[in-house]
mmCIF file of C-alpha atoms in Angstrom:
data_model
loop_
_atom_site.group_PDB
_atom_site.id
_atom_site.type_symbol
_atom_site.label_atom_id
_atom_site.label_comp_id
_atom_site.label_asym_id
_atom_site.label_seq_id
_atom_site.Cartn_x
_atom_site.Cartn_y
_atom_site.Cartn_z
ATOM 1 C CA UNK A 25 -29.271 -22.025 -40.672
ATOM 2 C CA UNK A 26 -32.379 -20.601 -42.677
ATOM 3 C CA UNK A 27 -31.597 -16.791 -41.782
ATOM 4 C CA UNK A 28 -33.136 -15.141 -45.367
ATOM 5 C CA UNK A 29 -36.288 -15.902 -46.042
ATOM 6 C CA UNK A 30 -36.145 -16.742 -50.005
ATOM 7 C CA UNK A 31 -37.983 -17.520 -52.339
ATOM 8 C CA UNK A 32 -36.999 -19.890 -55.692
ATOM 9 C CA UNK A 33 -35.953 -16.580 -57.531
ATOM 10 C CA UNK A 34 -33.355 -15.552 -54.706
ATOM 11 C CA UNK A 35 -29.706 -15.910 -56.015
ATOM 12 C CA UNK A 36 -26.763 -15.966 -53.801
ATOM 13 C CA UNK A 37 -23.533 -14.419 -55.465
ATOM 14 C CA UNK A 38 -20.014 -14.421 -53.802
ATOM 15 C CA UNK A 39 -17.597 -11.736 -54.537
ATOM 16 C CA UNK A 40 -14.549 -13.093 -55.933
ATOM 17 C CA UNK A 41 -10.984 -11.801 -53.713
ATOM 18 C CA UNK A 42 -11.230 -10.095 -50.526
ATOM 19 C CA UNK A 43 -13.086 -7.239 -49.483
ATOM 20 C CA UNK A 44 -12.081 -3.911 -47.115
ATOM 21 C CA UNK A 45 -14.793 -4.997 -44.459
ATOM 22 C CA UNK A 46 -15.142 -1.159 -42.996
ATOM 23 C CA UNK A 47 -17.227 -0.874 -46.021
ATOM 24 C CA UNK A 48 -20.885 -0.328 -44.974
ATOM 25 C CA UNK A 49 -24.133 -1.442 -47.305
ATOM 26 C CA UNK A 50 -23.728 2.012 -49.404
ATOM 27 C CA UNK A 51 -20.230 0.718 -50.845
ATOM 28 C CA UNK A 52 -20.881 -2.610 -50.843
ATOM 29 C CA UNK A 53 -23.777 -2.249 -53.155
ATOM 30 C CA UNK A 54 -22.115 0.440 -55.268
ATOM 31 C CA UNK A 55 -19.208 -3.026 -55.521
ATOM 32 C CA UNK A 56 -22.088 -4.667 -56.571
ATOM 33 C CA UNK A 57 -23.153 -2.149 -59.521
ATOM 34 C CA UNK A 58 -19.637 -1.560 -61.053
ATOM 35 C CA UNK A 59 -17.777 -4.371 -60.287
ATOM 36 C CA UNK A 60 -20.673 -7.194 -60.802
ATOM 37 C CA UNK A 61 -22.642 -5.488 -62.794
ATOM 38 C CA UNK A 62 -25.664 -6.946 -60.777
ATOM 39 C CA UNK A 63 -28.700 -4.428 -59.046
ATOM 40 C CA UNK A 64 -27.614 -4.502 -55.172
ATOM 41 C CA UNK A 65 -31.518 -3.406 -54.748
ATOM 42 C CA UNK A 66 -32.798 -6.788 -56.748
ATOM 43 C CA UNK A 67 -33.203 -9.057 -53.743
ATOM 44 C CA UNK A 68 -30.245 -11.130 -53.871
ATOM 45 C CA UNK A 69 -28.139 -12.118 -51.265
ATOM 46 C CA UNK A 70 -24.051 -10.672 -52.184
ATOM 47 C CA UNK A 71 -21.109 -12.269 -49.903
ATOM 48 C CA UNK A 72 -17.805 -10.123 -48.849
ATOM 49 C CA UNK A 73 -14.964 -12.405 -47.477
ATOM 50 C CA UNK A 74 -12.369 -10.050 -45.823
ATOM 51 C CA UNK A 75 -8.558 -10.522 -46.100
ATOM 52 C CA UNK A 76 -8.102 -13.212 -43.029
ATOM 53 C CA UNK A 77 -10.666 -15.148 -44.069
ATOM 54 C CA UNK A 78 -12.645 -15.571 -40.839
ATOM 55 C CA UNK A 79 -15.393 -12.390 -41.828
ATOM 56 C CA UNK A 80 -17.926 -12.366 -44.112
ATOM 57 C CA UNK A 81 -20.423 -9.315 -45.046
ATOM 58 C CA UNK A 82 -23.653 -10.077 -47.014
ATOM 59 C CA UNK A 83 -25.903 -7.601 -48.167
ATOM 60 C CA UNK A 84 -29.839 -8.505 -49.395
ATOM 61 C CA UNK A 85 -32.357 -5.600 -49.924
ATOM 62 C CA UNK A 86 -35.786 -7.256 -49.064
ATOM 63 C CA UNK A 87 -38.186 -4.432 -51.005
ATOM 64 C CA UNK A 88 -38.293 -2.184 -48.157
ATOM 65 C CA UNK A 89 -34.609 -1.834 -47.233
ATOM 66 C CA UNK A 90 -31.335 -2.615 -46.909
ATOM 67 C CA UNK A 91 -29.687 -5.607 -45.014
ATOM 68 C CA UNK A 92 -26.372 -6.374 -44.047
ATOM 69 C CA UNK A 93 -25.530 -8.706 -41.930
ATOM 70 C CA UNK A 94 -21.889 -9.954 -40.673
ATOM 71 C CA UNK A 95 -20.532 -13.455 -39.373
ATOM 72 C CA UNK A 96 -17.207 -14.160 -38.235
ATOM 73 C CA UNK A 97 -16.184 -17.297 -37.445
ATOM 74 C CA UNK A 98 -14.225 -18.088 -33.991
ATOM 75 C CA UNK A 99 -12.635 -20.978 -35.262
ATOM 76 C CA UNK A 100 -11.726 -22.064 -39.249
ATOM 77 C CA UNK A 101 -12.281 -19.701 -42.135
ATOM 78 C CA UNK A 102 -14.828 -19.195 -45.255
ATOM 79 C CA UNK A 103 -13.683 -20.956 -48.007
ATOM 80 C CA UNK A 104 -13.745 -18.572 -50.574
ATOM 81 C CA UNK A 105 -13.362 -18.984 -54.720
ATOM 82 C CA UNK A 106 -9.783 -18.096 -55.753
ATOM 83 C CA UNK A 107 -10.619 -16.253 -59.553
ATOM 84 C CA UNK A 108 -10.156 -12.487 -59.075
ATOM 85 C CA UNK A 109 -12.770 -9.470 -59.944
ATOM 86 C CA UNK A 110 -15.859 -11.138 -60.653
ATOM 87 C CA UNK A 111 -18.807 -13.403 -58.397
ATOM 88 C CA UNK A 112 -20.009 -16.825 -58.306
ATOM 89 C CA UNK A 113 -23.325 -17.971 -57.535
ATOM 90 C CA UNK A 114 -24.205 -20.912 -55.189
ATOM 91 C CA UNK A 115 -27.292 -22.234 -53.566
ATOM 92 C CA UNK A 116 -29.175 -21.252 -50.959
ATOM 93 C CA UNK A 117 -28.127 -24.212 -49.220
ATOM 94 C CA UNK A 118 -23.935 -23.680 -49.988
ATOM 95 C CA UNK A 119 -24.798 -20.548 -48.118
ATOM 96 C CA UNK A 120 -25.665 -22.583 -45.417
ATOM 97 C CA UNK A 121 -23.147 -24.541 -45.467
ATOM 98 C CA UNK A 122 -20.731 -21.290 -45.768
ATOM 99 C CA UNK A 123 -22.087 -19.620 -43.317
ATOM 100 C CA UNK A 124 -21.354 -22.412 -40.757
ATOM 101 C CA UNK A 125 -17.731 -22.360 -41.774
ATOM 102 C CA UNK A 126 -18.224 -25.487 -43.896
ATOM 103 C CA UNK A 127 -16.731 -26.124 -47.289
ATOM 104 C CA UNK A 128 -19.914 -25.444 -49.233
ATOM 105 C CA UNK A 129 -18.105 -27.331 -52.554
ATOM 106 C CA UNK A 130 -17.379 -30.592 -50.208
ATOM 107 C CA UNK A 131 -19.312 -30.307 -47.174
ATOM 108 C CA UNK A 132 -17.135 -31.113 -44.599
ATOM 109 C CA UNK A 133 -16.208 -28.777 -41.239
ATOM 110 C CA UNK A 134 -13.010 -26.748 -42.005
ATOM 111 C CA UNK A 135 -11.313 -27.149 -38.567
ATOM 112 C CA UNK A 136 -10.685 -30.143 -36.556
ATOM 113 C CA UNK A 137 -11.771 -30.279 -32.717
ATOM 114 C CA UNK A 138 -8.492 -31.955 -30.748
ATOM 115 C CA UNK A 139 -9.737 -32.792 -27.970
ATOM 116 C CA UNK A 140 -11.338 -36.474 -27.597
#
């Protein structure tokens, strides 16, 4: 699941903890600023894992403006890093994995189909 079209210099950074998703692109970027210190407006891709687990947020600005897009998962959750009040980056291809409700640090699905 290619959904941002990036190029090598792209970096994807996850917010560390959980995130109030009501929060719209303005106050997820101004997250970005203060509490990342990264530029929200520099092309990179930022992830926002709310409290459940099972909603994610990323924001990208793309040179003409701003992006946010949303994916919640109907079954599993995103497995998220557990250190508080900073980011992590990954790969463009953990994203993928993430955003597919896969464990992006040992790709394997996070739920378990029961039926046979």
């Amino acid at each position: 699941m290619n959904l941002f079209p990036m190029g090598s210099s792209v970096k994807v950074w996850l917010a560390t903890g959980h995130t109030d998703m009501r929060c719209g692109f303005p106050t997820l970027a101004l997250r970005v600023q203060e509490i990342l210190k990264h530029d929200p407006l520099a092309g990179h891709l930022f992830c926002f894992r709310g409290r459940k687990g099972d909603l994610i947020k990323v924001i990208w600005h793309d040179g003409q403006g701003a992006c946010l897009f949303t994916r919640k998962l109907e079954r599993g959750r995103f497995i998220w890093p557990s250190v508080e009040g900073g980011a992590v980056a990954i790969s463009p291809a953990q994203l993928s994995y993430l955003l597919s409700g896969i464990d992006w640090r040992n790709p394997q699905e996070t739920w378990r189909s029961t039926r046979v």
